[in-house]
């Protein structure tokens, strides 16, 4: 960390608004990562007090995740014998398991994530032209908007599942006895979960758990959206430089060779940063892709089951969750598609440069740029699947196939 801070001092600050700009670009990442104790561990300059609070929050979050995962997992795998109830529990328990793994993964990858943030800060500090700064701000806003949409869909569906559905699904045994359902069963093996205040404590813990898990998913989406939107902003700056390569209207008193050198340098920086982002996101994207495919499939099955049971509250809750998870995986695939499309534009822009107006065969320097742009950086899910809109279509098709398989098993 000290080495990184020393590097920061050596960077020539050309953007006097860089602190405000960095805060704006990373604001939602900070909001998502701070409550789960990750942000102070990946961001340089954290105080001892912040690190201690971060460790305490990390232990609390992990304990809360285990409080839900262990009893409900044991109940689903060992004690529950009804296949329909097992299927109904596989979705939430599986989501809990993947959220726990993603949470550990974010902590393990803290140094790599911090390195990506450092690259972003360096770009914000070095931007001098106000037009280029506006381009970066515009794309930072895109990343923020994607994070907002992800959070709205996840929290609306998830919190309704953990609060409204249990409260409106009470089953009466007789006039004097009411079973108060819990979102995650399995606690009766350890405590009498229906007694007060045990029920209230478990119910409250489930709500806190829901906030933690959806914060984890929002944080991963926010990191992906923020990093890729920053790359897109850098690509737009390269396109603007290419447009100005021949005439040099915005780069007066500079030679064509110098302008070309800046373009090549910026393109190499974009490729390196993209490679670093892909390394950070590949495992979590694979987990998100696989988990979302299975959960979307299970949610479709839950909607069909509750439709037969005429449970309106459950149907609406599962529909909201289905839309939430579908939109969540769409955002990841859209981010991957956006990165490829933007980076390919460098090749097209290089081809459209009026190279015949350049002297001394300097137009030949564009050939390598065009060739490299034909192989744009991509975000993959574990180096197995490329995140794109076509992948999103395959996810939806796969969920329908798995739905037919689940129906066959349930019958």
PDB file of N, CA, C and O in Angstrom, residues 23 27 119 127 129 133 137 150 173 186 193 224 298 308 312 344 346 354 362 382 397 411:
ATOM      1  N   UNK A  23     -14.378  10.852  -6.668  1.00  0.00           N
ATOM      2  CA  UNK A  23     -15.452  10.577  -5.701  1.00  0.00           C
ATOM      3  C   UNK A  23     -16.769  10.313  -6.417  1.00  0.00           C
ATOM      4  O   UNK A  23     -17.535   9.412  -6.036  1.00  0.00           O
ATOM      5  N   UNK A  27     -18.449   6.607  -6.264  1.00  0.00           N
ATOM      6  CA  UNK A  27     -19.364   6.800  -5.139  1.00  0.00           C
ATOM      7  C   UNK A  27     -20.216   5.568  -4.845  1.00  0.00           C
ATOM      8  O   UNK A  27     -20.313   5.107  -3.706  1.00  0.00           O
ATOM      9  N   UNK A 119      -5.616   2.639 -11.251  1.00  0.00           N
ATOM     10  CA  UNK A 119      -5.541   3.005 -12.664  1.00  0.00           C
ATOM     11  C   UNK A 119      -6.586   4.065 -13.013  1.00  0.00           C
ATOM     12  O   UNK A 119      -6.313   4.995 -13.778  1.00  0.00           O
ATOM     13  N   UNK A 127      -6.092  13.735 -16.842  1.00  0.00           N
ATOM     14  CA  UNK A 127      -6.905  14.361 -17.884  1.00  0.00           C
ATOM     15  C   UNK A 127      -6.801  15.881 -17.754  1.00  0.00           C
ATOM     16  O   UNK A 127      -6.986  16.440 -16.676  1.00  0.00           O
ATOM     17  N   UNK A 129      -7.620  18.196 -20.816  1.00  0.00           N
ATOM     18  CA  UNK A 129      -8.596  18.837 -21.688  1.00  0.00           C
ATOM     19  C   UNK A 129     -10.000  18.703 -21.090  1.00  0.00           C
ATOM     20  O   UNK A 129     -10.420  17.607 -20.703  1.00  0.00           O
ATOM     21  N   UNK A 133     -12.487  15.511 -20.187  1.00  0.00           N
ATOM     22  CA  UNK A 133     -13.041  15.333 -18.831  1.00  0.00           C
ATOM     23  C   UNK A 133     -14.552  15.164 -18.887  1.00  0.00           C
ATOM     24  O   UNK A 133     -15.119  14.335 -18.161  1.00  0.00           O
ATOM     25  N   UNK A 137     -16.773  12.025 -17.515  1.00  0.00           N
ATOM     26  CA  UNK A 137     -17.897  12.229 -16.588  1.00  0.00           C
ATOM     27  C   UNK A 137     -19.173  11.611 -17.144  1.00  0.00           C
ATOM     28  O   UNK A 137     -19.967  11.003 -16.406  1.00  0.00           O
ATOM     29  N   UNK A 150     -29.574  -1.875 -11.126  1.00  0.00           N
ATOM     30  CA  UNK A 150     -29.331  -3.184 -10.523  1.00  0.00           C
ATOM     31  C   UNK A 150     -29.826  -3.204  -9.081  1.00  0.00           C
ATOM     32  O   UNK A 150     -30.492  -4.153  -8.660  1.00  0.00           O
ATOM     33  N   UNK A 173     -53.402 -23.353  12.233  1.00  0.00           N
ATOM     34  CA  UNK A 173     -53.656 -24.748  12.597  1.00  0.00           C
ATOM     35  C   UNK A 173     -55.007 -24.877  13.276  1.00  0.00           C
ATOM     36  O   UNK A 173     -55.813 -25.732  12.951  1.00  0.00           O
ATOM     37  N   UNK A 186     -35.204 -24.765   9.216  1.00  0.00           N
ATOM     38  CA  UNK A 186     -34.066 -25.527   9.717  1.00  0.00           C
ATOM     39  C   UNK A 186     -33.652 -25.194  11.124  1.00  0.00           C
ATOM     40  O   UNK A 186     -32.767 -25.853  11.681  1.00  0.00           O
ATOM     41  N   UNK A 193     -38.237 -22.203  17.231  1.00  0.00           N
ATOM     42  CA  UNK A 193     -38.243 -20.983  16.424  1.00  0.00           C
ATOM     43  C   UNK A 193     -39.564 -20.224  16.449  1.00  0.00           C
ATOM     44  O   UNK A 193     -39.609 -19.056  16.078  1.00  0.00           O
ATOM     45  N   UNK A 224     -18.140  -3.898 -11.959  1.00  0.00           N
ATOM     46  CA  UNK A 224     -18.095  -4.176 -13.397  1.00  0.00           C
ATOM     47  C   UNK A 224     -18.537  -2.954 -14.206  1.00  0.00           C
ATOM     48  O   UNK A 224     -17.879  -2.567 -15.184  1.00  0.00           O
ATOM     49  N   UNK A 298     -35.558 -21.822 -11.574  1.00  0.00           N
ATOM     50  CA  UNK A 298     -36.332 -22.178 -10.384  1.00  0.00           C
ATOM     51  C   UNK A 298     -37.456 -21.179 -10.131  1.00  0.00           C
ATOM     52  O   UNK A 298     -38.559 -21.565  -9.719  1.00  0.00           O
ATOM     53  N   UNK A 308     -50.862 -22.412  -9.566  1.00  0.00           N
ATOM     54  CA  UNK A 308     -51.795 -23.514  -9.291  1.00  0.00           C
ATOM     55  C   UNK A 308     -52.368 -23.430  -7.881  1.00  0.00           C
ATOM     56  O   UNK A 308     -53.490 -23.868  -7.629  1.00  0.00           O
ATOM     57  N   UNK A 312     -51.614 -15.165  -4.581  1.00  0.00           N
ATOM     58  CA  UNK A 312     -51.323 -13.933  -5.322  1.00  0.00           C
ATOM     59  C   UNK A 312     -50.046 -13.267  -4.833  1.00  0.00           C
ATOM     60  O   UNK A 312     -49.223 -12.804  -5.641  1.00  0.00           O
ATOM     61  N   UNK A 344     -13.922  -1.903 -30.560  1.00  0.00           N
ATOM     62  CA  UNK A 344     -13.874  -2.121 -32.004  1.00  0.00           C
ATOM     63  C   UNK A 344     -13.956  -0.808 -32.780  1.00  0.00           C
ATOM     64  O   UNK A 344     -13.505  -0.727 -33.923  1.00  0.00           O
ATOM     65  N   UNK A 346     -12.294   1.729 -32.363  1.00  0.00           N
ATOM     66  CA  UNK A 346     -10.950   2.276 -32.594  1.00  0.00           C
ATOM     67  C   UNK A 346     -10.442   1.864 -33.979  1.00  0.00           C
ATOM     68  O   UNK A 346      -9.849   2.672 -34.700  1.00  0.00           O
ATOM     69  N   UNK A 354      -7.905  10.402 -42.455  1.00  0.00           N
ATOM     70  CA  UNK A 354      -7.406  10.820 -43.774  1.00  0.00           C
ATOM     71  C   UNK A 354      -5.891  10.626 -43.829  1.00  0.00           C
ATOM     72  O   UNK A 354      -5.095  11.565 -43.863  1.00  0.00           O
ATOM     73  N   UNK A 362       3.497   8.203 -42.674  1.00  0.00           N
ATOM     74  CA  UNK A 362       3.087   8.031 -41.277  1.00  0.00           C
ATOM     75  C   UNK A 362       1.742   7.317 -41.161  1.00  0.00           C
ATOM     76  O   UNK A 362       1.382   6.823 -40.088  1.00  0.00           O
ATOM     77  N   UNK A 382     -15.128 -16.849 -16.347  1.00  0.00           N
ATOM     78  CA  UNK A 382     -14.187 -17.924 -16.102  1.00  0.00           C
ATOM     79  C   UNK A 382     -13.445 -18.397 -17.330  1.00  0.00           C
ATOM     80  O   UNK A 382     -13.039 -19.557 -17.405  1.00  0.00           O
ATOM     81  N   UNK A 397     -32.575 -19.338 -22.806  1.00  0.00           N
ATOM     82  CA  UNK A 397     -32.924 -20.634 -23.416  1.00  0.00           C
ATOM     83  C   UNK A 397     -32.578 -21.786 -22.483  1.00  0.00           C
ATOM     84  O   UNK A 397     -33.352 -22.741 -22.330  1.00  0.00           O
ATOM     85  N   UNK A 411     -42.575 -34.226 -11.016  1.00  0.00           N
ATOM     86  CA  UNK A 411     -43.707 -35.113 -11.271  1.00  0.00           C
ATOM     87  C   UNK A 411     -43.390 -36.562 -10.950  1.00  0.00           C
ATOM     88  O   UNK A 411     -44.276 -37.361 -10.715  1.00  0.00           O
TER      89      UNK A 411
END
